[in-house]
PDB file of C-alpha atoms in Angstrom:
ATOM      1  CA  MET A  24       0.000   0.000   0.000  1.00 32.00           C
ATOM      2  CA  GLY A  25       1.448   3.374  -0.963  1.00 36.00           C
ATOM      3  CA  ARG A  26       1.058   6.508   1.111  1.00 34.00           C
ATOM      4  CA  GLY A  27       0.155   9.798  -0.517  1.00 34.00           C
ATOM      5  CA  ARG A  28      -0.124  13.354   0.704  1.00 33.00           C
ATOM      6  CA  ALA A  29      -1.972  14.649   3.731  1.00 37.00           C
ATOM      7  CA  GLY A  30      -2.823  11.255   5.213  1.00 37.00           C
ATOM      8  CA  LEU A  31      -4.285   9.773   2.045  1.00 34.00           C
ATOM      9  CA  THR A  32      -3.430   6.173   1.316  1.00 32.00           C
ATOM     10  CA  TRP A  33      -3.881   4.265  -1.880  1.00 26.00           C
ATOM     11  CA  ASP A  34      -4.804   0.639  -2.385  1.00 30.00           C
ATOM     12  CA  GLY A  35      -6.975   1.052  -5.452  1.00 31.00           C
ATOM     13  CA  ASN A  36      -9.265   3.602  -3.784  1.00 34.00           C
ATOM     14  CA  PRO A  37      -8.484   6.870  -1.991  1.00 36.00           C
ATOM     15  CA  ARG A  38      -8.995   6.556   1.723  1.00 37.00           C
ATOM     16  CA  VAL A  39      -8.828   9.078   4.513  1.00 37.00           C
ATOM     17  CA  LYS A  40      -8.259   8.286   8.152  1.00 41.00           C
ATOM     18  CA  PRO A  41     -11.711   8.351   9.775  1.00 39.00           C
ATOM     19  CA  PRO A  42     -12.763  11.125  12.136  1.00 41.00           C
ATOM     20  CA  PHE A  43     -11.670  10.788  15.711  1.00 39.00           C
ATOM     21  CA  GLY A  44     -13.535   9.327  18.682  1.00 36.00           C
ATOM     22  CA  ALA A  45     -17.211  10.002  18.922  1.00 35.00           C
ATOM     23  CA  ALA A  46     -17.828  10.720  15.245  1.00 39.00           C
ATOM     24  CA  ARG A  47     -19.362   7.238  14.934  1.00 42.00           C
ATOM     25  CA  ILE A  48     -18.670   6.811  11.223  1.00 43.00           C
ATOM     26  CA  ASN A  49     -20.036   3.373  10.369  1.00 48.00           C
ATOM     27  CA  ARG A  50     -17.026   1.129  10.980  1.00 44.00           C
ATOM     28  CA  ASN A  51     -18.713  -1.683   9.019  1.00 48.00           C
ATOM     29  CA  ALA A  52     -18.334   0.288   5.788  1.00 49.00           C
ATOM     30  CA  ARG A  53     -15.071   1.133   4.053  1.00 49.00           C
ATOM     31  CA  HIS A  54     -14.239   4.754   4.710  1.00 56.00           C
ATOM     32  CA  ALA A  55     -13.836   5.324   0.974  1.00 56.00           C
ATOM     33  CA  ASP A  56     -17.424   4.198   0.497  1.00 68.00           C
ATOM     34  CA  GLN A  57     -18.634   6.920   2.877  1.00 86.00           C
ATOM     35  CA  LEU A  58     -16.294   9.666   1.693  1.00 89.00           C
ATOM     36  CA  ALA A  59     -18.283  11.989  -0.573  1.00 92.00           C
ATOM     37  CA  ALA A  60     -15.710  14.758  -1.103  1.00 91.00           C
ATOM     38  CA  CYS A  61     -12.088  15.488  -0.183  1.00 91.00           C
ATOM     39  CA  VAL A  62     -10.537  18.898  -0.845  1.00 91.00           C
ATOM     40  CA  LEU A  63      -7.082  20.046   0.242  1.00 85.00           C
ATOM     41  CA  PHE A  64      -6.954  23.830   0.099  1.00 82.00           C
ATOM     42  CA  ASN A  65      -3.254  23.878   0.978  1.00 67.00           C
ATOM     43  CA  GLU A  66      -1.945  23.147  -2.513  1.00 66.00           C
ATOM     44  CA  GLN A  67      -1.410  26.407  -4.373  1.00 63.00           C
ATOM     45  CA  GLY A  68      -2.023  26.690  -8.099  1.00 63.00           C
ATOM     46  CA  GLY A  69      -5.409  27.163  -9.724  1.00 67.00           C
ATOM     47  CA  ALA A  70      -8.720  26.432  -8.105  1.00 76.00           C
ATOM     48  CA  PRO A  71      -8.716  23.658  -5.478  1.00 85.00           C
ATOM     49  CA  TYR A  72     -10.294  20.387  -6.577  1.00 85.00           C
ATOM     50  CA  ASP A  73     -12.045  17.342  -5.160  1.00 89.00           C
ATOM     51  CA  LEU A  74      -9.474  14.546  -4.945  1.00 88.00           C
ATOM     52  CA  LEU A  75     -12.206  11.934  -5.441  1.00 87.00           C
ATOM     53  CA  THR A  76     -13.624  13.260  -8.706  1.00 88.00           C
ATOM     54  CA  GLY A  77     -11.097  15.783  -9.994  1.00 88.00           C
ATOM     55  CA  THR A  78     -13.840  18.427 -10.052  1.00 90.00           C
ATOM     56  CA  ARG A  79     -12.499  21.954  -9.656  1.00 89.00           C
ATOM     57  CA  LEU A  80     -14.248  24.115  -7.097  1.00 92.00           C
ATOM     58  CA  THR A  81     -15.821  27.391  -8.006  1.00 92.00           C
ATOM     59  CA  PHE A  82     -13.250  29.698  -6.436  1.00 90.00           C
ATOM     60  CA  THR A  83     -14.185  33.371  -6.501  1.00 93.00           C
ATOM     61  CA  SER A  84     -12.337  36.410  -5.103  1.00 92.00           C
ATOM     62  CA  ALA A  85     -10.335  34.170  -2.785  1.00 89.00           C
ATOM     63  CA  SER A  86      -6.560  34.055  -2.477  1.00 87.00           C
ATOM     64  CA  TRP A  87      -3.725  32.049  -0.933  1.00 83.00           C
ATOM     65  CA  GLY A  88      -2.165  32.681   2.454  1.00 82.00           C
ATOM     66  CA  VAL A  89      -0.709  30.918   5.472  1.00 75.00           C
ATOM     67  CA  ASN A  90      -1.524  30.296   9.097  1.00 69.00           C
ATOM     68  CA  ALA A  91       0.140  28.243  11.828  1.00 68.00           C
ATOM     69  CA  ARG A  92      -0.638  25.050   9.890  1.00 72.00           C
ATOM     70  CA  GLY A  93       0.735  26.198   6.561  1.00 72.00           C
ATOM     71  CA  LEU A  94      -0.775  27.208   3.224  1.00 77.00           C
ATOM     72  CA  MET A  95      -4.533  27.839   3.159  1.00 87.00           C
ATOM     73  CA  THR A  96      -7.100  29.654   1.047  1.00 91.00           C
ATOM     74  CA  VAL A  97      -8.117  33.107   2.289  1.00 93.00           C
ATOM     75  CA  TYR A  98     -11.619  34.620   2.174  1.00 95.00           C
ATOM     76  CA  ASN A  99     -12.058  38.355   2.654  1.00 96.00           C
ATOM     77  CA  GLY A 100     -15.538  38.442   4.210  1.00 97.00           C
ATOM     78  CA  SER A 101     -16.990  40.600   1.431  1.00 97.00           C
ATOM     79  CA  SER A 102     -16.754  38.718  -1.875  1.00 97.00           C
ATOM     80  CA  GLY A 103     -14.596  35.597  -1.505  1.00 96.00           C
ATOM     81  CA  TRP A 104     -16.171  32.157  -1.599  1.00 96.00           C
ATOM     82  CA  ALA A 105     -15.877  28.599  -2.921  1.00 95.00           C
ATOM     83  CA  ALA A 106     -18.354  25.901  -3.899  1.00 96.00           C
ATOM     84  CA  LEU A 107     -18.331  22.219  -4.828  1.00 95.00           C
ATOM     85  CA  PRO A 108     -21.113  19.962  -6.153  1.00 95.00           C
ATOM     86  CA  VAL A 109     -21.648  17.042  -3.741  1.00 96.00           C
ATOM     87  CA  ASN A 110     -24.307  14.358  -4.090  1.00 95.00           C
ATOM     88  CA  LEU A 111     -25.719  13.419  -0.680  1.00 96.00           C
ATOM     89  CA  SER A 112     -29.138  12.347  -1.949  1.00 96.00           C
ATOM     90  CA  GLY A 113     -28.555   8.748  -0.894  1.00 95.00           C
ATOM     91  CA  THR A 114     -28.322   9.545   2.813  1.00 96.00           C
ATOM     92  CA  ASP A 115     -30.070  11.377   5.627  1.00 97.00           C
ATOM     93  CA  LYS A 116     -26.838  11.678   7.642  1.00 97.00           C
ATOM     94  CA  CYS A 117     -23.505  13.325   6.915  1.00 96.00           C
ATOM     95  CA  THR A 118     -20.297  14.539   8.523  1.00 96.00           C
ATOM     96  CA  LEU A 119     -18.206  17.584   7.606  1.00 97.00           C
ATOM     97  CA  ILE A 120     -14.591  17.997   8.694  1.00 96.00           C
ATOM     98  CA  ILE A 121     -13.170  21.452   8.055  1.00 96.00           C
ATOM     99  CA  ASP A 122      -9.764  22.858   8.943  1.00 95.00           C
ATOM    100  CA  ALA A 123     -10.456  26.558   9.324  1.00 95.00           C
ATOM    101  CA  THR A 124      -9.305  29.811  10.857  1.00 95.00           C
ATOM    102  CA  TRP A 125     -12.217  32.207  11.500  1.00 97.00           C
ATOM    103  CA  ASP A 126     -10.926  35.783  11.623  1.00 97.00           C
ATOM    104  CA  ALA A 127     -13.367  37.301  14.145  1.00 98.00           C
ATOM    105  CA  PHE A 128     -16.736  36.205  15.442  1.00 98.00           C
ATOM    106  CA  ALA A 129     -19.791  38.464  15.253  1.00 98.00           C
ATOM    107  CA  ASN A 130     -23.571  37.996  15.379  1.00 98.00           C
ATOM    108  CA  ASN A 131     -24.359  38.644  11.709  1.00 98.00           C
ATOM    109  CA  ASP A 132     -24.937  35.080  10.389  1.00 98.00           C
ATOM    110  CA  ASP A 133     -21.856  35.022   8.158  1.00 98.00           C
ATOM    111  CA  LEU A 134     -21.444  31.389   7.147  1.00 98.00           C
ATOM    112  CA  MET A 135     -18.654  28.842   7.137  1.00 98.00           C
ATOM    113  CA  ALA A 136     -20.686  26.429   4.980  1.00 98.00           C
ATOM    114  CA  GLU A 137     -24.162  25.832   3.572  1.00 98.00           C
ATOM    115  CA  TYR A 138     -25.395  22.884   1.533  1.00 98.00           C
ATOM    116  CA  THR A 139     -27.778  24.230  -1.167  1.00 98.00           C
ATOM    117  CA  PRO A 140     -27.901  27.935  -2.023  1.00 98.00           C
ATOM    118  CA  ASN A 141     -30.271  28.727   0.861  1.00 98.00           C
ATOM    119  CA  GLN A 142     -31.469  26.424   3.635  1.00 97.00           C
ATOM    120  CA  ASN A 143     -34.703  28.396   3.980  1.00 97.00           C
ATOM    121  CA  THR A 144     -35.983  27.546   0.512  1.00 97.00           C
ATOM    122  CA  ASN A 145     -34.238  24.308  -0.499  1.00 97.00           C
ATOM    123  CA  ALA A 146     -35.080  20.851   0.807  1.00 95.00           C
ATOM    124  CA  GLY A 147     -32.223  18.631   1.961  1.00 97.00           C
ATOM    125  CA  SER A 148     -30.105  21.487   3.323  1.00 98.00           C
ATOM    126  CA  LEU A 149     -27.668  22.002   6.172  1.00 98.00           C
ATOM    127  CA  ILE A 150     -25.888  25.059   7.501  1.00 98.00           C
ATOM    128  CA  VAL A 151     -22.729  25.871   9.473  1.00 98.00           C
ATOM    129  CA  ASP A 152     -23.315  29.366  10.859  1.00 98.00           C
ATOM    130  CA  ALA A 153     -20.147  30.487  12.640  1.00 98.00           C
ATOM    131  CA  ASN A 154     -21.591  33.952  13.285  1.00 98.00           C
ATOM    132  CA  GLY A 155     -24.992  32.874  14.576  1.00 98.00           C
ATOM    133  CA  SER A 156     -27.176  35.872  15.361  1.00 97.00           C
ATOM    134  CA  THR A 157     -27.754  34.728  18.958  1.00 96.00           C
ATOM    135  CA  GLY A 158     -24.038  34.829  19.780  1.00 97.00           C
ATOM    136  CA  PHE A 159     -23.221  31.152  19.258  1.00 98.00           C
ATOM    137  CA  PHE A 160     -21.845  28.818  16.590  1.00 98.00           C
ATOM    138  CA  ALA A 161     -24.999  27.319  15.045  1.00 98.00           C
ATOM    139  CA  LEU A 162     -25.646  24.072  13.138  1.00 98.00           C
ATOM    140  CA  ARG A 163     -28.937  23.282  11.411  1.00 98.00           C
ATOM    141  CA  VAL A 164     -30.652  20.873   9.051  1.00 98.00           C
ATOM    142  CA  SER A 165     -33.777  22.144   7.320  1.00 97.00           C
ATOM    143  CA  GLN A 166     -36.850  21.013   5.432  1.00 97.00           C
ATOM    144  CA  GLY A 167     -36.574  23.944   3.031  1.00 96.00           C
ATOM    145  CA  ASP A 168     -40.014  25.312   3.873  1.00 95.00           C
ATOM    146  CA  ALA A 169     -38.773  28.344   5.851  1.00 94.00           C
ATOM    147  CA  ALA A 170     -40.383  26.856   8.957  1.00 96.00           C
ATOM    148  CA  THR A 171     -38.948  23.432   9.873  1.00 97.00           C
ATOM    149  CA  TYR A 172     -35.402  23.310  11.280  1.00 98.00           C
ATOM    150  CA  ASN A 173     -33.494  21.064  13.664  1.00 98.00           C
ATOM    151  CA  GLY A 174     -30.190  21.914  15.268  1.00 98.00           C
ATOM    152  CA  GLY A 175     -28.143  23.259  18.102  1.00 98.00           C
ATOM    153  CA  ASN A 176     -25.678  25.916  19.185  1.00 98.00           C
ATOM    154  CA  PHE A 177     -22.295  25.710  20.879  1.00 98.00           C
ATOM    155  CA  THR A 178     -19.832  28.203  22.318  1.00 98.00           C
ATOM    156  CA  ARG A 179     -17.444  29.596  19.727  1.00 98.00           C
ATOM    157  CA  PRO A 180     -13.770  28.658  20.045  1.00 98.00           C
ATOM    158  CA  THR A 181     -10.913  31.158  19.928  1.00 98.00           C
ATOM    159  CA  ALA A 182     -10.974  33.271  16.783  1.00 98.00           C
ATOM    160  CA  ALA A 183      -7.993  33.956  14.497  1.00 95.00           C
ATOM    161  CA  VAL A 184      -6.282  30.622  15.242  1.00 93.00           C
ATOM    162  CA  PRO A 185      -6.609  27.376  13.247  1.00 94.00           C
ATOM    163  CA  HIS A 186      -9.050  24.702  14.413  1.00 96.00           C
ATOM    164  CA  THR A 187     -10.185  21.351  13.098  1.00 96.00           C
ATOM    165  CA  TYR A 188     -13.971  21.319  13.175  1.00 97.00           C
ATOM    166  CA  MET A 189     -16.105  18.214  12.826  1.00 97.00           C
ATOM    167  CA  PHE A 190     -19.873  18.528  12.433  1.00 98.00           C
ATOM    168  CA  THR A 191     -22.442  15.732  12.200  1.00 97.00           C
ATOM    169  CA  PHE A 192     -25.920  16.210  10.763  1.00 98.00           C
ATOM    170  CA  ASN A 193     -28.812  13.743  11.095  1.00 97.00           C
ATOM    171  CA  ARG A 194     -32.198  14.280   9.445  1.00 97.00           C
ATOM    172  CA  ASP A 195     -33.757  11.236  11.131  1.00 96.00           C
ATOM    173  CA  THR A 196     -33.997  12.188  14.818  1.00 97.00           C
ATOM    174  CA  GLY A 197     -37.587  13.426  14.942  1.00 97.00           C
ATOM    175  CA  THR A 198     -37.685  16.393  17.288  1.00 97.00           C
ATOM    176  CA  ALA A 199     -34.533  15.306  19.176  1.00 98.00           C
ATOM    177  CA  LEU A 200     -31.290  17.142  18.492  1.00 98.00           C
ATOM    178  CA  GLY A 201     -29.772  16.114  15.149  1.00 97.00           C
ATOM    179  CA  THR A 202     -26.531  18.135  15.015  1.00 98.00           C
ATOM    180  CA  PHE A 203     -23.290  17.771  16.981  1.00 98.00           C
ATOM    181  CA  ALA A 204     -19.825  19.338  16.919  1.00 98.00           C
ATOM    182  CA  TRP A 205     -16.221  18.599  17.864  1.00 98.00           C
ATOM    183  CA  VAL A 206     -13.443  21.212  17.883  1.00 97.00           C
ATOM    184  CA  ASP A 207      -9.870  19.946  17.823  1.00 96.00           C
ATOM    185  CA  GLY A 208     -11.140  16.523  18.841  1.00 96.00           C
ATOM    186  CA  ILE A 209     -13.171  17.742  21.829  1.00 97.00           C
ATOM    187  CA  ALA A 210     -16.947  17.202  21.881  1.00 97.00           C
ATOM    188  CA  GLN A 211     -18.807  20.483  22.274  1.00 98.00           C
ATOM    189  CA  SER A 212     -21.729  21.008  24.610  1.00 98.00           C
ATOM    190  CA  MET A 213     -24.705  21.545  22.315  1.00 98.00           C
ATOM    191  CA  THR A 214     -27.849  23.450  23.269  1.00 98.00           C
ATOM    192  CA  GLN A 215     -30.835  22.552  21.121  1.00 98.00           C
ATOM    193  CA  ALA A 216     -32.176  25.679  19.445  1.00 98.00           C
ATOM    194  CA  GLU A 217     -34.570  24.176  16.856  1.00 97.00           C
ATOM    195  CA  ALA A 218     -36.654  21.024  17.343  1.00 98.00           C
ATOM    196  CA  GLY A 219     -38.453  20.623  14.037  1.00 97.00           C
ATOM    197  CA  ASN A 220     -39.116  17.133  12.671  1.00 97.00           C
ATOM    198  CA  VAL A 221     -36.897  17.336   9.584  1.00 97.00           C
ATOM    199  CA  THR A 222     -37.289  14.306   7.309  1.00 96.00           C
ATOM    200  CA  GLY A 223     -35.949  12.885   4.056  1.00 97.00           C
ATOM    201  CA  ASN A 224     -32.474  12.606   2.607  1.00 97.00           C
ATOM    202  CA  PHE A 225     -30.104  15.411   1.819  1.00 97.00           C
ATOM    203  CA  ALA A 226     -30.202  16.961  -1.644  1.00 97.00           C
ATOM    204  CA  ASN A 227     -28.032  16.432  -4.703  1.00 97.00           C
ATOM    205  CA  ASN A 228     -26.709  19.955  -4.681  1.00 97.00           C
ATOM    206  CA  THR A 229     -23.743  22.245  -4.020  1.00 97.00           C
ATOM    207  CA  LEU A 230     -21.782  22.802  -0.837  1.00 98.00           C
ATOM    208  CA  TYR A 231     -21.070  26.527  -0.553  1.00 98.00           C
ATOM    209  CA  LEU A 232     -18.137  27.641   1.600  1.00 98.00           C
ATOM    210  CA  MET A 233     -17.807  31.009   3.336  1.00 98.00           C
ATOM    211  CA  CYS A 234     -21.018  32.379   1.833  1.00 98.00           C
ATOM    212  CA  ARG A 235     -24.697  31.939   1.056  1.00 98.00           C
ATOM    213  CA  GLY A 236     -25.075  30.907  -2.556  1.00 98.00           C
ATOM    214  CA  GLY A 237     -22.070  33.000  -3.609  1.00 97.00           C
ATOM    215  CA  THR A 238     -24.038  36.217  -3.068  1.00 97.00           C
ATOM    216  CA  ALA A 239     -24.284  37.008   0.662  1.00 98.00           C
ATOM    217  CA  LEU A 240     -23.231  36.202   4.262  1.00 98.00           C
ATOM    218  CA  PHE A 241     -19.553  36.041   3.311  1.00 98.00           C
ATOM    219  CA  GLY A 242     -17.280  34.612   5.998  1.00 98.00           C
ATOM    220  CA  ALA A 243     -13.805  35.997   6.658  1.00 98.00           C
ATOM    221  CA  GLY A 244     -11.047  33.499   7.348  1.00 96.00           C
ATOM    222  CA  LYS A 245      -8.982  30.645   5.950  1.00 95.00           C
ATOM    223  CA  LEU A 246      -9.685  27.039   4.915  1.00 94.00           C
ATOM    224  CA  GLY A 247      -7.148  24.229   4.764  1.00 91.00           C
ATOM    225  CA  ARG A 248      -9.031  20.946   4.304  1.00 91.00           C
ATOM    226  CA  LEU A 249     -12.578  19.724   3.695  1.00 94.00           C
ATOM    227  CA  LEU A 250     -13.885  16.167   4.068  1.00 95.00           C
ATOM    228  CA  VAL A 251     -17.530  15.219   3.523  1.00 96.00           C
ATOM    229  CA  TYR A 252     -18.767  11.810   4.679  1.00 95.00           C
ATOM    230  CA  SER A 253     -22.177  10.287   3.940  1.00 93.00           C
ATOM    231  CA  GLY A 254     -22.668   9.094   7.502  1.00 87.00           C
ATOM    232  CA  VAL A 255     -22.344  10.134  11.149  1.00 82.00           C
TER     233      VAL A 255
END
């Protein structure tokens, strides 16, 4: 078995070391079978791409920079964003792992990630709202009817330093909490903020990073790695 860059191994299929501890990725399935997207933003030269498919990300008004972990992509909080098509329509559960530095927290709903252009109007959505308007880091899944949401909030970590975030989203919990978070391997205490009965699988859509649909809620910070798993 050969070993590639950034923890990837190769034995006929790309594989990534599974998330730590309590992520509860289904250990009965090969991790490659659950990996839906893998993007390394720390390789300069053209738009980043999904290592699984070779698909280039939409990469707009973003640039390259460094933080304590090395080369990353930089988003200015006013016009920079990225996006990648990801098909999650075969599952009602998923996990995102994002290496990110968030410049400064505020209460203006600027986003780290959103699946679909707008969770309020698109079924099968999820959202990672680093600048939640209530003063917390907010995670949600939504029905897309502007009324039915499920998710929780957790205390924001230190801004302006790199963190590894892991978020799990489950659309099959009824009114019980369906979102959880780990920061640098530590489970976060989640407070349920929405208790809607969200149902059905995720969409076959686009994962937007540091924005809403490429038009609003632009996040300011840096990204270094993105993994999307079709499971929790």
